[in-house]
């Protein structure tokens, strides 16, 4: 039996054409079929869904919910999903979908391109092929297929503005490198029994609470920037610290501002500004002083995963201890515990 795949288009450069104001997404999912070799299209029974046509810089939490809902409502009908998406915020969408659709036992693959698919020399056709190749591998869950690699969605970050290898798998190797055929997938001895969307994801509307701030500290940062987070009504804050997890010790007003946020019930997540390797605020006095605000460490998570995970946890419950518990778990492979 042919595998049933749904292509969900959402816009991005891969779908762009030139306009007098610059590139805008115009192509629909149907256009992408032309880039797949007959051998591949013959192996799959492909359906199409045009969800929206956006430059991904405009994709917001409401769109993550729309994507998650589009997949949940068709999950039982298809064997795999390909979401075409702009690269700018693809790592955020892939991370958010990893939490909203945690436990998915089918592949949900995002791809896009650095150049419009119909431009000569574009990476779009190759990325579409890589995405379809991933449907043969047996990997499941939310992933990004890009530049010959398959990356766990909640471990992805866009690190390059225009090179074809825009994405990296952060702090873990990619699931698969198609150029070397190098991967750790062990096929199950027996095909697991199908589990329905209702059993996996429930039927409650998906919820995300986007009242989460993101702050990268910098030398000379005024304390008012921290306190403004409470004035904006945020319930959570991801704060990117220096190095392994340090915060200034010589400016008490900064630490006071953090205490004020914690006293107002703000959930504070700490992570390093460095892209690679885990944070640990226990090493230096400059980090340990933070223990009074009970920060939750994002350890080796990406910023995209930390932000979307906190929004997801806040959407699930208003109980601070439950939020802390949810955030500290490994939900979709986003953290090394
Ligand atoms: N601005 C585009 C987008 O994110 C960039 C891309 O797709 O590569 O939609």
XYZ file of C-alpha atoms and ligand atoms in Angstrom:
346
model
C 0.000 0.000 0.000
C 1.255 3.461 -0.880
C 1.963 5.774 2.047
C -0.476 8.673 2.238
C 1.276 12.027 2.620
C -0.289 15.451 3.122
C 1.659 18.506 1.924
C 0.630 21.565 3.947
C 1.850 24.844 2.445
C 2.296 27.938 4.614
C 4.414 30.238 2.423
C 8.098 31.149 2.828
C 10.832 31.716 0.261
C 10.310 28.270 -1.257
C 6.913 29.568 -2.458
C 8.062 33.099 -3.338
C 8.013 35.078 -6.517
C 9.374 38.559 -7.196
C 7.017 41.513 -6.723
C 7.730 45.248 -6.934
C 8.144 45.199 -3.141
C 10.507 42.221 -3.060
C 9.871 38.506 -2.645
C 6.359 37.434 -1.579
C 4.967 33.909 -1.188
C 2.587 33.057 -4.025
C 3.004 29.353 -4.906
C 0.563 26.788 -3.576
C 1.325 23.196 -2.545
C 0.551 21.881 -6.016
C 3.596 23.674 -7.453
C 5.935 21.561 -5.302
C 4.895 18.270 -6.906
C 6.766 19.227 -10.089
C 10.104 19.080 -8.219
C 9.721 15.496 -7.021
C 11.024 12.666 -9.207
C 8.350 10.334 -10.613
C 9.899 7.498 -8.626
C 8.984 9.354 -5.444
C 5.558 10.606 -6.402
C 4.826 7.044 -7.540
C 5.673 5.687 -4.095
C 3.250 7.973 -2.281
C -0.375 8.955 -2.444
C -0.056 12.734 -2.034
C -2.770 15.192 -0.971
C -2.443 18.958 -0.724
C -3.585 21.604 1.754
C -2.919 25.332 1.371
C -3.120 26.629 4.914
C -1.734 30.146 4.508
C 0.752 32.097 2.388
C 2.996 33.994 4.732
C 6.540 35.158 5.002
C 7.382 33.218 8.148
C 8.438 36.420 9.900
C 4.667 36.944 10.285
C 3.975 33.495 11.719
C 2.745 33.779 15.312
C 1.488 31.397 18.006
C -1.998 31.487 16.471
C -0.514 29.965 13.298
C 1.263 27.221 15.284
C -2.142 26.264 16.660
C -3.624 26.294 13.145
C -0.849 24.012 11.892
C -1.202 21.656 14.870
C -4.971 21.538 14.393
C -4.615 20.905 10.641
C -2.458 17.885 11.440
C -4.444 16.558 14.387
C -7.699 16.651 12.430
C -6.121 14.643 9.568
C -3.667 12.559 11.574
C -5.607 9.302 11.316
C -6.046 9.705 7.558
C -2.347 10.114 6.596
C 0.966 8.312 7.165
C 3.074 11.461 7.123
C 2.959 15.241 6.792
C 5.185 17.705 4.959
C 4.852 21.364 5.963
C 6.474 23.857 3.593
C 7.438 26.917 5.618
C 9.682 29.987 5.550
C 13.086 29.456 7.080
C 13.133 32.585 9.272
C 10.881 31.188 12.007
C 10.831 27.524 10.988
C 12.738 26.515 14.133
C 10.095 28.238 16.300
C 7.233 26.509 14.470
C 9.029 23.157 14.548
C 9.651 23.552 18.285
C 6.077 24.645 19.042
C 4.663 21.749 17.000
C 7.016 19.339 18.817
C 5.306 20.233 22.100
C 1.738 20.592 20.801
C 1.973 17.272 18.938
C 4.279 15.502 21.421
C 4.031 11.746 21.117
C 3.235 11.786 17.376
C 4.064 8.389 15.906
C 4.131 9.596 12.327
C 6.624 11.869 10.567
C 5.753 15.578 10.525
C 8.484 17.169 8.417
C 9.044 20.870 7.809
C 11.080 22.139 4.901
C 11.633 25.325 2.939
C 14.412 26.960 0.968
C 16.834 29.840 0.886
C 15.858 30.602 -2.742
C 12.445 30.395 -4.434
C 11.927 26.857 -5.751
C 11.563 27.994 -9.375
C 14.817 29.998 -9.445
C 17.682 28.136 -11.224
C 20.070 26.705 -8.644
C 17.505 26.900 -5.812
C 17.856 24.536 -2.871
C 14.055 24.122 -2.806
C 13.781 21.044 -5.074
C 16.559 19.229 -3.170
C 14.976 20.067 0.200
C 11.590 18.784 -0.961
C 13.288 15.538 -2.028
C 15.087 15.259 1.325
C 11.764 15.757 3.093
C 10.211 12.935 1.067
C 13.285 10.735 1.604
C 12.676 11.072 5.325
C 9.336 9.283 4.896
C 11.307 6.124 4.022
C 13.485 6.277 7.149
C 11.066 5.394 9.928
C 11.822 8.492 12.021
C 8.702 9.991 13.590
C 7.728 13.232 15.316
C 8.358 16.793 14.222
C 11.531 17.245 12.157
C 13.188 19.666 9.770
C 14.568 18.336 6.480
C 17.113 20.756 5.074
C 20.323 20.649 3.057
C 20.538 16.859 3.139
C 19.935 16.542 6.865
C 17.056 15.474 9.023
C 17.006 17.401 12.302
C 14.778 16.945 15.349
C 12.418 19.981 15.164
C 12.942 21.081 18.761
C 16.745 20.921 18.351
C 16.885 23.082 15.249
C 18.106 26.659 14.879
C 18.593 28.823 11.828
C 22.243 29.865 12.003
C 22.921 31.197 8.504
C 21.129 33.934 6.586
C 21.646 32.726 3.035
C 23.866 29.645 2.827
C 22.006 26.464 1.944
C 23.027 24.821 5.232
C 20.894 27.324 7.133
C 19.918 24.970 9.959
C 21.903 23.038 12.510
C 20.977 20.393 14.993
C 22.008 21.999 18.274
C 23.763 19.956 20.960
C 22.770 16.617 19.407
C 23.777 15.116 16.058
C 21.212 15.328 13.250
C 18.845 12.360 13.103
C 20.210 11.585 9.685
C 22.681 12.931 7.184
C 21.504 11.719 3.805
C 24.886 12.443 2.229
C 26.624 9.921 4.492
C 23.607 7.718 5.247
C 24.662 8.095 8.835
C 21.855 7.654 11.341
C 20.950 5.838 14.500
C 17.492 4.658 13.551
C 16.703 1.113 14.581
C 13.580 -0.110 12.823
C 11.109 -1.740 15.224
C 10.909 -5.530 14.913
C 7.182 -5.284 14.468
C 5.142 -2.403 13.099
C 3.560 -0.811 16.199
C -0.248 -0.852 16.364
C -1.726 2.447 15.147
C -2.707 4.934 17.851
C -5.410 7.467 17.039
C -5.066 11.253 17.141
C -7.624 11.333 19.932
C -5.578 8.963 22.097
C -2.328 10.799 21.405
C -3.387 14.434 21.456
C -6.856 14.459 23.070
C -9.675 16.597 21.742
C -9.273 19.784 23.810
C -8.409 22.875 21.742
C -4.629 23.402 21.632
C -3.500 26.236 23.868
C -0.403 28.417 23.891
C 0.086 31.332 26.284
C 2.286 33.786 24.433
C 2.833 36.060 27.436
C 6.487 35.074 27.559
C 9.354 37.545 27.221
C 12.827 36.874 25.859
C 15.728 38.904 27.147
C 19.385 38.622 26.229
C 21.399 40.385 28.925
C 24.236 42.644 27.815
C 26.917 44.704 29.520
C 25.301 47.883 30.834
C 21.690 46.668 30.607
C 19.377 48.913 32.686
C 17.279 47.182 35.407
C 14.150 48.854 33.955
C 14.343 46.462 31.022
C 13.750 43.588 33.416
C 10.935 45.276 35.328
C 9.227 46.186 32.048
C 8.599 42.472 31.581
C 6.156 42.542 34.493
C 4.575 45.774 33.275
C 3.863 44.066 29.938
C 1.849 41.439 31.766
C 4.181 38.553 30.962
C 3.830 35.354 32.964
C 7.162 33.904 31.951
C 10.602 35.124 30.976
C 13.415 33.355 29.165
C 16.609 35.123 30.100
C 19.798 34.509 28.157
C 22.756 34.719 30.526
C 26.452 35.191 29.901
C 28.617 32.140 29.225
C 27.799 29.070 31.246
C 24.996 30.926 33.076
C 26.184 34.115 34.749
C 24.502 37.387 35.739
C 26.187 40.637 36.890
C 27.078 40.750 40.598
C 28.202 44.380 40.813
C 24.881 46.016 39.958
C 22.485 45.094 42.786
C 19.578 46.896 41.093
C 19.614 44.229 38.366
C 19.309 41.381 40.855
C 16.618 43.358 42.745
C 14.649 43.715 39.513
C 14.808 39.938 38.960
C 13.591 39.374 42.543
C 10.670 41.720 41.902
C 9.678 39.643 38.860
C 9.890 36.387 40.817
C 7.843 37.844 43.697
C 5.132 38.776 41.191
C 4.915 35.132 40.152
C 6.899 35.314 36.923
C 8.362 31.945 35.891
C 12.013 32.605 35.087
C 13.838 30.277 32.701
C 17.590 30.713 32.365
C 19.789 29.658 29.502
C 23.130 30.554 28.022
C 23.594 33.065 25.231
C 26.014 30.572 23.703
C 24.419 28.403 21.040
C 26.352 25.281 21.906
C 26.694 23.247 25.112
C 24.556 23.301 28.253
C 24.255 26.099 30.813
C 24.977 25.613 34.500
C 24.538 28.563 36.860
C 26.077 26.673 39.784
C 29.685 27.093 38.718
C 30.324 30.790 39.498
C 29.073 33.058 42.282
C 27.788 35.215 39.414
C 25.429 32.393 38.522
C 24.623 31.021 41.967
C 23.206 34.358 43.137
C 20.236 33.564 40.860
C 19.048 30.677 43.032
C 16.883 33.095 45.086
C 14.568 33.637 42.091
C 14.176 29.852 41.596
C 15.127 29.872 37.928
C 14.391 26.820 35.811
C 17.418 25.918 33.738
C 16.849 25.350 30.033
C 20.147 23.403 30.112
C 21.091 22.651 26.499
C 17.805 23.670 24.876
C 17.698 26.108 21.986
C 16.116 29.512 22.540
C 13.323 28.532 20.147
C 12.575 25.399 22.159
C 12.784 27.204 25.526
C 10.394 29.957 24.392
C 7.805 27.691 22.814
C 8.025 25.140 25.640
C 7.333 27.816 28.236
C 4.387 29.145 26.170
C 3.082 25.577 25.849
C 3.490 24.832 29.578
C 1.759 28.112 30.529
C -1.064 27.214 28.135
C -1.542 23.880 29.888
C -1.822 25.065 33.491
C -1.746 28.140 35.688
C -0.223 26.230 38.643
C 3.390 27.433 39.036
C 4.661 24.083 40.335
C 3.050 22.209 37.428
C 4.538 24.682 34.956
C 7.958 24.107 36.515
C 7.447 20.352 36.354
C 6.301 20.393 32.704
C 9.189 22.617 31.676
C 11.779 20.428 33.367
C 10.657 17.237 31.590
C 12.090 15.989 28.332
C 8.909 16.237 26.253
C 10.098 15.745 22.685
C 13.860 15.259 22.796
C 14.545 18.991 23.285
C 16.748 18.665 26.391
C 19.520 16.363 27.597
C 18.748 15.530 31.220
N 11.615 35.467 4.775
C 11.499 34.093 4.370
C 10.531 33.392 5.311
O 10.915 33.032 6.382
C 12.823 33.436 4.393
C 12.848 32.005 3.919
O 11.854 31.320 3.786
O 13.985 31.517 3.661
O 9.383 33.241 4.984
